[in-house]
PDB file of C-alpha atoms in Angstrom:
ATOM      1  CA  MET A   1      43.712   4.732 -48.004  1.00  0.00           C
ATOM      2  CA  GLU A   2      40.578   7.812 -49.559  1.00  0.00           C
ATOM      3  CA  LYS A   3      43.287   9.385 -50.845  1.00  0.00           C
ATOM      4  CA  LEU A   4      44.597   6.178 -52.263  1.00  0.00           C
ATOM      5  CA  GLN A   5      40.862   4.479 -53.441  1.00  0.00           C
ATOM      6  CA  LEU A   6      41.036   8.109 -55.048  1.00  0.00           C
ATOM      7  CA  THR A   7      43.333   7.533 -56.836  1.00  0.00           C
ATOM      8  CA  ALA A   8      42.539   4.544 -58.134  1.00  0.00           C
ATOM      9  CA  SER A   9      39.043   5.464 -59.203  1.00  0.00           C
ATOM     10  CA  ASP A  10      40.482   7.801 -61.986  1.00  0.00           C
ATOM     11  CA  ILE A  11      43.273   5.344 -62.982  1.00  0.00           C
ATOM     12  CA  GLN A  12      40.268   3.056 -63.739  1.00  0.00           C
ATOM     13  CA  LYS A  13      38.453   5.455 -65.665  1.00  0.00           C
ATOM     14  CA  ASN A  14      41.253   6.863 -67.311  1.00  0.00           C
ATOM     15  CA  THR A  15      42.569   3.163 -68.499  1.00  0.00           C
ATOM     16  CA  GLY A  16      39.791   0.996 -68.403  1.00  0.00           C
ATOM     17  CA  GLY A  17      42.021  -1.899 -66.017  1.00  0.00           C
ATOM     18  CA  ILE A  18      41.334  -3.000 -62.973  1.00  0.00           C
ATOM     19  CA  CYS A  19      43.287  -1.374 -59.350  1.00  0.00           C
ATOM     20  CA  GLU A  20      43.316  -2.255 -56.986  1.00  0.00           C
ATOM     21  CA  PRO A  21      45.040   0.008 -54.142  1.00  0.00           C
ATOM     22  CA  PHE A  22      46.948  -1.506 -50.534  1.00  0.00           C
ATOM     23  CA  GLU A  23      47.659   0.192 -47.194  1.00  0.00           C
ATOM     24  CA  MET A  24      51.083  -0.774 -46.099  1.00  0.00           C
ATOM     25  CA  ASN A  25      53.779   1.510 -43.922  1.00  0.00           C
ATOM     26  CA  ILE A  26      56.788   0.673 -46.213  1.00  0.00           C
ATOM     27  CA  ARG A  27      58.832   1.489 -42.912  1.00  0.00           C
ATOM     28  CA  ASP A  28      57.302  -1.777 -40.701  1.00  0.00           C
ATOM     29  CA  PRO A  29      58.583  -4.831 -41.975  1.00  0.00           C
ATOM     30  CA  GLU A  30      55.391  -6.534 -40.506  1.00  0.00           C
ATOM     31  CA  MET A  31      52.528  -3.994 -42.509  1.00  0.00           C
ATOM     32  CA  VAL A  32      54.537  -4.746 -45.680  1.00  0.00           C
ATOM     33  CA  SER A  33      54.306  -8.709 -45.017  1.00  0.00           C
ATOM     34  CA  LYS A  34      50.559  -8.495 -44.834  1.00  0.00           C
ATOM     35  CA  ALA A  35      50.107  -6.846 -47.521  1.00  0.00           C
ATOM     36  CA  PHE A  36      51.794  -9.125 -49.783  1.00  0.00           C
ATOM     37  CA  ASP A  37      49.277 -11.733 -48.238  1.00  0.00           C
ATOM     38  CA  GLN A  38      46.305  -9.170 -49.302  1.00  0.00           C
ATOM     39  CA  ILE A  39      47.370  -8.957 -52.434  1.00  0.00           C
ATOM     40  CA  GLN A  40      48.186 -12.860 -52.692  1.00  0.00           C
ATOM     41  CA  LYS A  41      44.556 -13.606 -51.388  1.00  0.00           C
ATOM     42  CA  LYS A  42      43.334 -11.118 -54.224  1.00  0.00           C
ATOM     43  CA  PHE A  43      44.845 -12.094 -57.307  1.00  0.00           C
ATOM     44  CA  GLY A  44      46.229 -15.767 -56.374  1.00  0.00           C
ATOM     45  CA  LYS A  45      49.736 -14.860 -56.623  1.00  0.00           C
ATOM     46  CA  ASP A  46      52.710 -12.040 -55.359  1.00  0.00           C
ATOM     47  CA  PRO A  47      53.564  -9.272 -58.232  1.00  0.00           C
ATOM     48  CA  ASP A  48      55.714  -9.802 -60.607  1.00  0.00           C
ATOM     49  CA  VAL A  49      56.489  -6.772 -61.426  1.00  0.00           C
ATOM     50  CA  LEU A  50      57.587  -4.141 -58.374  1.00  0.00           C
ATOM     51  CA  VAL A  51      58.410  -0.844 -58.514  1.00  0.00           C
ATOM     52  CA  ASN A  52      59.905   0.994 -56.238  1.00  0.00           C
ATOM     53  CA  ASN A  53      58.887   4.796 -56.053  1.00  0.00           C
ATOM     54  CA  ALA A  54      58.986   5.505 -51.831  1.00  0.00           C
ATOM     55  CA  ALA A  55      59.914   8.869 -51.625  1.00  0.00           C
ATOM     56  CA  GLY A  56      60.758  12.066 -48.388  1.00  0.00           C
ATOM     57  CA  ASN A  57      62.511  15.180 -48.785  1.00  0.00           C
ATOM     58  CA  PHE A  58      63.282  18.443 -48.518  1.00  0.00           C
ATOM     59  CA  ILE A  59      65.990  21.014 -48.609  1.00  0.00           C
ATOM     60  CA  MET A  60      67.798  22.158 -45.449  1.00  0.00           C
ATOM     61  CA  ALA A  61      71.020  23.108 -44.415  1.00  0.00           C
ATOM     62  CA  THR A  62      72.385  19.099 -43.693  1.00  0.00           C
ATOM     63  CA  GLU A  63      73.478  21.383 -39.503  1.00  0.00           C
ATOM     64  CA  ARG A  64      69.951  21.960 -38.564  1.00  0.00           C
ATOM     65  CA  LEU A  65      68.482  18.557 -39.851  1.00  0.00           C
ATOM     66  CA  SER A  66      66.848  16.581 -36.826  1.00  0.00           C
ATOM     67  CA  ALA A  67      68.129  13.507 -35.934  1.00  0.00           C
ATOM     68  CA  ASN A  68      64.001  12.843 -36.255  1.00  0.00           C
ATOM     69  CA  ALA A  69      64.447  14.277 -39.800  1.00  0.00           C
ATOM     70  CA  TYR A  70      66.638  13.172 -41.260  1.00  0.00           C
ATOM     71  CA  GLY A  71      66.076   9.487 -39.883  1.00  0.00           C
ATOM     72  CA  THR A  72      62.401   9.504 -40.650  1.00  0.00           C
ATOM     73  CA  ILE A  73      64.097   9.960 -44.903  1.00  0.00           C
ATOM     74  CA  ILE A  74      66.410   7.806 -43.888  1.00  0.00           C
ATOM     75  CA  ASP A  75      63.491   5.277 -43.089  1.00  0.00           C
ATOM     76  CA  ILE A  76      61.019   5.742 -45.357  1.00  0.00           C
ATOM     77  CA  VAL A  77      63.088   6.074 -48.816  1.00  0.00           C
ATOM     78  CA  LEU A  78      66.135   3.691 -48.106  1.00  0.00           C
ATOM     79  CA  LYS A  79      65.351   1.101 -45.084  1.00  0.00           C
ATOM     80  CA  GLY A  80      61.390   1.242 -46.571  1.00  0.00           C
ATOM     81  CA  THR A  81      62.574  -0.065 -50.030  1.00  0.00           C
ATOM     82  CA  MET A  82      64.767  -2.554 -48.586  1.00  0.00           C
ATOM     83  CA  ASN A  83      61.618  -4.191 -47.026  1.00  0.00           C
ATOM     84  CA  VAL A  84      59.593  -4.168 -50.169  1.00  0.00           C
ATOM     85  CA  THR A  85      61.764  -5.423 -52.355  1.00  0.00           C
ATOM     86  CA  THR A  86      63.205  -8.399 -49.879  1.00  0.00           C
ATOM     87  CA  GLU A  87      59.853  -9.150 -48.926  1.00  0.00           C
ATOM     88  CA  LEU A  88      58.662  -9.596 -52.482  1.00  0.00           C
ATOM     89  CA  GLY A  89      62.340 -11.520 -53.753  1.00  0.00           C
ATOM     90  CA  ARG A  90      62.219 -13.892 -50.524  1.00  0.00           C
ATOM     91  CA  ARG A  91      58.718 -14.878 -51.516  1.00  0.00           C
ATOM     92  CA  CYS A  92      59.873 -14.972 -55.562  1.00  0.00           C
ATOM     93  CA  ILE A  93      62.146 -16.774 -54.301  1.00  0.00           C
ATOM     94  CA  LYS A  94      60.227 -20.037 -52.732  1.00  0.00           C
ATOM     95  CA  ASN A  95      57.713 -19.978 -54.918  1.00  0.00           C
ATOM     96  CA  LYS A  96      60.075 -19.561 -58.104  1.00  0.00           C
ATOM     97  CA  ALA A  97      58.558 -17.415 -59.821  1.00  0.00           C
ATOM     98  CA  GLY A  98      60.222 -14.101 -61.473  1.00  0.00           C
ATOM     99  CA  ALA A  99      60.258 -10.565 -60.710  1.00  0.00           C
ATOM    100  CA  ALA A 100      60.944  -6.778 -61.949  1.00  0.00           C
ATOM    101  CA  ILE A 101      61.666  -4.074 -59.865  1.00  0.00           C
ATOM    102  CA  THR A 102      62.275  -1.429 -60.559  1.00  0.00           C
ATOM    103  CA  SER A 103      63.641   1.392 -58.273  1.00  0.00           C
ATOM    104  CA  ILE A 104      63.389   5.508 -58.649  1.00  0.00           C
ATOM    105  CA  THR A 105      66.731   7.205 -57.496  1.00  0.00           C
ATOM    106  CA  ALA A 106      68.313  10.564 -58.758  1.00  0.00           C
ATOM    107  CA  ASN A 107      70.761  12.038 -60.017  1.00  0.00           C
ATOM    108  CA  TYR A 108      72.752  13.424 -56.627  1.00  0.00           C
ATOM    109  CA  ALA A 109      72.411   9.571 -55.414  1.00  0.00           C
ATOM    110  CA  ARG A 110      76.302   9.689 -57.865  1.00  0.00           C
ATOM    111  CA  ALA A 111      77.407  12.874 -58.141  1.00  0.00           C
ATOM    112  CA  GLY A 112      76.548  14.214 -54.272  1.00  0.00           C
ATOM    113  CA  GLY A 113      73.665  16.207 -52.687  1.00  0.00           C
ATOM    114  CA  PRO A 114      74.066  19.231 -51.158  1.00  0.00           C
ATOM    115  CA  PHE A 115      71.576  20.528 -49.076  1.00  0.00           C
ATOM    116  CA  VAL A 116      69.704  17.089 -49.575  1.00  0.00           C
ATOM    117  CA  ILE A 117      71.684  15.067 -47.664  1.00  0.00           C
ATOM    118  CA  PRO A 118      69.613  12.815 -46.583  1.00  0.00           C
ATOM    119  CA  SER A 119      67.610  11.432 -49.440  1.00  0.00           C
ATOM    120  CA  ALA A 120      71.749  11.308 -51.258  1.00  0.00           C
ATOM    121  CA  ILE A 121      72.354   9.279 -48.612  1.00  0.00           C
ATOM    122  CA  SER A 122      69.000   7.098 -49.112  1.00  0.00           C
ATOM    123  CA  LYS A 123      68.570   6.961 -52.724  1.00  0.00           C
ATOM    124  CA  ALA A 124      72.785   6.006 -53.093  1.00  0.00           C
ATOM    125  CA  GLY A 125      71.787   3.147 -50.808  1.00  0.00           C
ATOM    126  CA  VAL A 126      68.900   2.057 -53.416  1.00  0.00           C
ATOM    127  CA  GLU A 127      71.410   1.987 -56.329  1.00  0.00           C
ATOM    128  CA  THR A 128      73.689   0.278 -54.964  1.00  0.00           C
ATOM    129  CA  MET A 129      70.719  -2.596 -53.943  1.00  0.00           C
ATOM    130  CA  THR A 130      69.418  -2.161 -57.579  1.00  0.00           C
ATOM    131  CA  LYS A 131      73.237  -3.455 -58.622  1.00  0.00           C
ATOM    132  CA  SER A 132      74.070  -5.378 -55.309  1.00  0.00           C
ATOM    133  CA  LEU A 133      70.450  -7.828 -56.089  1.00  0.00           C
ATOM    134  CA  ALA A 134      70.737  -7.751 -60.006  1.00  0.00           C
ATOM    135  CA  THR A 135      73.672 -10.204 -60.048  1.00  0.00           C
ATOM    136  CA  GLU A 136      72.595 -12.058 -56.103  1.00  0.00           C
ATOM    137  CA  TRP A 137      69.378 -13.117 -57.153  1.00  0.00           C
ATOM    138  CA  SER A 138      69.279 -13.370 -60.904  1.00  0.00           C
ATOM    139  CA  LYS A 139      69.658 -16.803 -60.972  1.00  0.00           C
ATOM    140  CA  TYR A 140      66.054 -16.993 -59.019  1.00  0.00           C
ATOM    141  CA  GLY A 141      64.876 -14.690 -62.331  1.00  0.00           C
ATOM    142  CA  LEU A 142      64.313 -11.957 -61.015  1.00  0.00           C
ATOM    143  CA  ARG A 143      66.151  -8.075 -62.090  1.00  0.00           C
ATOM    144  CA  PHE A 144      66.817  -5.655 -60.459  1.00  0.00           C
ATOM    145  CA  ASN A 145      66.991  -1.446 -62.285  1.00  0.00           C
ATOM    146  CA  ALA A 146      66.538   1.904 -61.106  1.00  0.00           C
ATOM    147  CA  VAL A 147      65.351   5.146 -62.768  1.00  0.00           C
ATOM    148  CA  SER A 148      67.221   8.927 -62.413  1.00  0.00           C
ATOM    149  CA  PRO A 149      64.613  11.527 -63.098  1.00  0.00           C
ATOM    150  CA  GLY A 150      65.613  14.923 -62.970  1.00  0.00           C
ATOM    151  CA  PRO A 151      63.755  17.522 -62.009  1.00  0.00           C
ATOM    152  CA  ILE A 152      59.199  16.826 -62.311  1.00  0.00           C
ATOM    153  CA  PRO A 153      57.594  19.659 -61.127  1.00  0.00           C
ATOM    154  CA  THR A 154      54.620  18.146 -58.235  1.00  0.00           C
ATOM    155  CA  LYS A 155      53.012  20.227 -55.910  1.00  0.00           C
ATOM    156  CA  GLY A 156      54.363  17.516 -53.282  1.00  0.00           C
ATOM    157  CA  ALA A 157      57.924  17.478 -54.331  1.00  0.00           C
ATOM    158  CA  PHE A 158      58.700  21.044 -54.781  1.00  0.00           C
ATOM    159  CA  GLY A 159      56.698  22.315 -52.131  1.00  0.00           C
ATOM    160  CA  ARG A 160      59.795  21.159 -50.104  1.00  0.00           C
ATOM    161  CA  LEU A 161      62.335  21.574 -52.664  1.00  0.00           C
ATOM    162  CA  PHE A 162      62.200  25.202 -53.786  1.00  0.00           C
ATOM    163  CA  THR A 163      60.992  28.690 -51.605  1.00  0.00           C
ATOM    164  CA  GLY A 164      59.533  30.047 -54.792  1.00  0.00           C
ATOM    165  CA  GLU A 165      56.063  28.916 -56.819  1.00  0.00           C
ATOM    166  CA  MET A 166      56.315  26.269 -59.189  1.00  0.00           C
ATOM    167  CA  GLY A 167      56.563  28.064 -61.756  1.00  0.00           C
ATOM    168  CA  ASP A 168      59.449  29.918 -60.440  1.00  0.00           C
ATOM    169  CA  ALA A 169      61.085  26.416 -60.145  1.00  0.00           C
ATOM    170  CA  GLU A 170      59.967  25.821 -63.492  1.00  0.00           C
ATOM    171  CA  ASP A 171      61.615  29.357 -64.624  1.00  0.00           C
ATOM    172  CA  LEU A 172      64.848  28.090 -62.545  1.00  0.00           C
ATOM    173  CA  ILE A 173      65.416  24.764 -64.252  1.00  0.00           C
ATOM    174  CA  ARG A 174      64.451  25.180 -68.470  1.00  0.00           C
ATOM    175  CA  THR A 175      67.359  27.841 -67.488  1.00  0.00           C
ATOM    176  CA  ARG A 176      69.872  24.561 -65.574  1.00  0.00           C
ATOM    177  CA  ASN A 177      68.866  21.717 -67.912  1.00  0.00           C
ATOM    178  CA  PRO A 178      70.543  21.662 -71.377  1.00  0.00           C
ATOM    179  CA  ALA A 179      66.822  20.564 -72.907  1.00  0.00           C
ATOM    180  CA  GLY A 180      65.795  23.514 -71.097  1.00  0.00           C
ATOM    181  CA  ARG A 181      63.089  21.786 -69.885  1.00  0.00           C
ATOM    182  CA  SER A 182      61.547  19.377 -66.761  1.00  0.00           C
ATOM    183  CA  GLY A 183      60.533  16.136 -67.349  1.00  0.00           C
ATOM    184  CA  THR A 184      57.388  14.780 -67.087  1.00  0.00           C
ATOM    185  CA  PRO A 185      55.549  12.230 -64.296  1.00  0.00           C
ATOM    186  CA  GLU A 186      54.012  10.345 -67.980  1.00  0.00           C
ATOM    187  CA  GLU A 187      57.658  10.357 -69.190  1.00  0.00           C
ATOM    188  CA  VAL A 188      58.697   8.130 -66.081  1.00  0.00           C
ATOM    189  CA  ALA A 189      55.868   6.007 -65.926  1.00  0.00           C
ATOM    190  CA  ASN A 190      56.803   5.703 -69.714  1.00  0.00           C
ATOM    191  CA  LEU A 191      60.587   4.714 -69.266  1.00  0.00           C
ATOM    192  CA  VAL A 192      59.670   2.121 -66.049  1.00  0.00           C
ATOM    193  CA  ALA A 193      56.685   0.205 -67.592  1.00  0.00           C
ATOM    194  CA  PHE A 194      59.262  -0.172 -70.563  1.00  0.00           C
ATOM    195  CA  VAL A 195      62.061  -1.500 -68.485  1.00  0.00           C
ATOM    196  CA  SER A 196      59.819  -3.694 -66.056  1.00  0.00           C
ATOM    197  CA  SER A 197      58.179  -5.291 -69.398  1.00  0.00           C
ATOM    198  CA  ASP A 198      59.077  -8.839 -71.301  1.00  0.00           C
ATOM    199  CA  HIS A 199      60.635  -5.922 -73.724  1.00  0.00           C
ATOM    200  CA  MET A 200      63.197  -5.571 -71.275  1.00  0.00           C
ATOM    201  CA  SER A 201      63.914  -9.300 -70.331  1.00  0.00           C
ATOM    202  CA  PHE A 202      67.640  -9.078 -70.746  1.00  0.00           C
ATOM    203  CA  LEU A 203      68.612  -5.360 -68.912  1.00  0.00           C
ATOM    204  CA  ASN A 204      69.429  -6.087 -65.325  1.00  0.00           C
ATOM    205  CA  GLY A 205      71.917  -4.328 -62.475  1.00  0.00           C
ATOM    206  CA  VAL A 206      71.462  -0.918 -64.706  1.00  0.00           C
ATOM    207  CA  ILE A 207      70.630   2.532 -63.464  1.00  0.00           C
ATOM    208  CA  ILE A 208      69.198   4.780 -66.400  1.00  0.00           C
ATOM    209  CA  ASP A 209      69.054   8.402 -66.000  1.00  0.00           C
ATOM    210  CA  LEU A 210      65.960  10.491 -67.874  1.00  0.00           C
ATOM    211  CA  ASP A 211      66.950  14.201 -66.481  1.00  0.00           C
ATOM    212  CA  GLY A 212      67.318  15.472 -70.910  1.00  0.00           C
ATOM    213  CA  GLY A 213      71.466  15.403 -69.702  1.00  0.00           C
ATOM    214  CA  GLN A 214      70.749  17.667 -66.256  1.00  0.00           C
ATOM    215  CA  GLN A 215      73.682  15.286 -64.989  1.00  0.00           C
ATOM    216  CA  HIS A 216      76.501  16.386 -66.901  1.00  0.00           C
ATOM    217  CA  MET A 217      76.262  20.115 -66.438  1.00  0.00           C
ATOM    218  CA  HIS A 218      76.421  21.237 -62.885  1.00  0.00           C
ATOM    219  CA  HIS A 219      77.418  18.391 -61.487  1.00  0.00           C
ATOM    220  CA  GLY A 220      73.497  16.926 -62.026  1.00  0.00           C
ATOM    221  CA  SER A 221      72.323  19.430 -59.508  1.00  0.00           C
ATOM    222  CA  HIS A 222      69.054  21.627 -60.292  1.00  0.00           C
ATOM    223  CA  MET A 223      68.714  23.403 -56.991  1.00  0.00           C
ATOM    224  CA  GLY A 224      71.206  26.242 -57.444  1.00  0.00           C
ATOM    225  CA  GLU A 225      74.032  27.944 -56.496  1.00  0.00           C
ATOM    226  CA  PHE A 226      72.718  30.523 -54.608  1.00  0.00           C
ATOM    227  CA  LEU A 227      71.246  28.442 -51.860  1.00  0.00           C
ATOM    228  CA  HIS A 228      75.613  28.412 -50.730  1.00  0.00           C
ATOM    229  CA  GLU A 229      74.663  32.053 -50.490  1.00  0.00           C
ATOM    230  CA  MET A 230      72.019  31.323 -47.888  1.00  0.00           C
ATOM    231  CA  ASP A 231      72.553  33.285 -44.092  1.00  0.00           C
ATOM    232  CA  GLN A 232      71.014  31.798 -40.912  1.00  0.00           C
ATOM    233  CA  LYS A 233      67.670  33.911 -41.923  1.00  0.00           C
ATOM    234  CA  ALA A 234      67.476  32.752 -45.550  1.00  0.00           C
ATOM    235  CA  TRP A 235      67.287  29.158 -44.142  1.00  0.00           C
ATOM    236  CA  ASP A 236      64.814  30.575 -41.243  1.00  0.00           C
ATOM    237  CA  GLU A 237      62.174  31.769 -43.222  1.00  0.00           C
ATOM    238  CA  THR A 238      62.965  28.559 -45.757  1.00  0.00           C
ATOM    239  CA  GLU A 239      62.126  25.826 -42.457  1.00  0.00           C
ATOM    240  CA  ASN A 240      59.058  27.935 -41.645  1.00  0.00           C
ATOM    241  CA  LEU A 241      57.903  27.568 -45.317  1.00  0.00           C
ATOM    242  CA  ILE A 242      58.557  23.868 -45.569  1.00  0.00           C
ATOM    243  CA  ARG A 243      56.943  23.156 -42.236  1.00  0.00           C
ATOM    244  CA  GLY A 244      53.658  25.139 -43.063  1.00  0.00           C
ATOM    245  CA  ARG A 245      53.596  23.174 -46.552  1.00  0.00           C
ATOM    246  CA  THR A 246      54.215  19.917 -44.756  1.00  0.00           C
ATOM    247  CA  GLY A 247      52.193  20.176 -41.561  1.00  0.00           C
ATOM    248  CA  LYS A 248      55.596  19.828 -39.566  1.00  0.00           C
ATOM    249  CA  GLU A 249      56.255  21.781 -36.825  1.00  0.00           C
ATOM    250  CA  LYS A 250      59.929  21.880 -36.647  1.00  0.00           C
ATOM    251  CA  LEU A 251      62.480  19.428 -39.085  1.00  0.00           C
TER     252      LEU A 251
END
């Protein structure tokens, strides 16, 4: 909760707005429901905008994944997103209140994601949820869209997806993206804000790629063909590196 409070403080300082953090484990439906109760109590209403940004991912040869490793990612990204989305949806339906739900996905949800199978499965499920609920719940004033970003360099994400340093990862991306660069968090935030706003009230059931055109190259992947050439020793080194960065004893 301390990190959330620090982040909220920075947001308020930089924007002059109000940012109130609420803690929940999205894998636990009961905790999700309690968090929505707290939001309702604090603001007197349920949210009218929801951004599903749950993430969990790392590169690994699929045959080396434990059931716990891929189960955890699916629980966070797919089940967690479903838990939060359906909790808000039920409340909106009951109270006859509309809302915009925008989910963050990935281009490998459609193109396929070798070496990131658990995330690819989960993000594909989120995109299917988006399109399905866009038709089922539109009559309740709920609309569902998704933004599918290309590579956005952050320490948390890239530390699990690349074995090298941040600068090396960004150099690799520049050579594999038509735009010759990676995206920025601000670009994603701007698009999500626009898609979620009343200016786009007729937009529903759409997956928007924000990747500099990368989905039209290399099957949408920014991971690099070199992963197919890694031997067991290289994967051992990769696994140890990711463990060190994530603090996990095993994947």
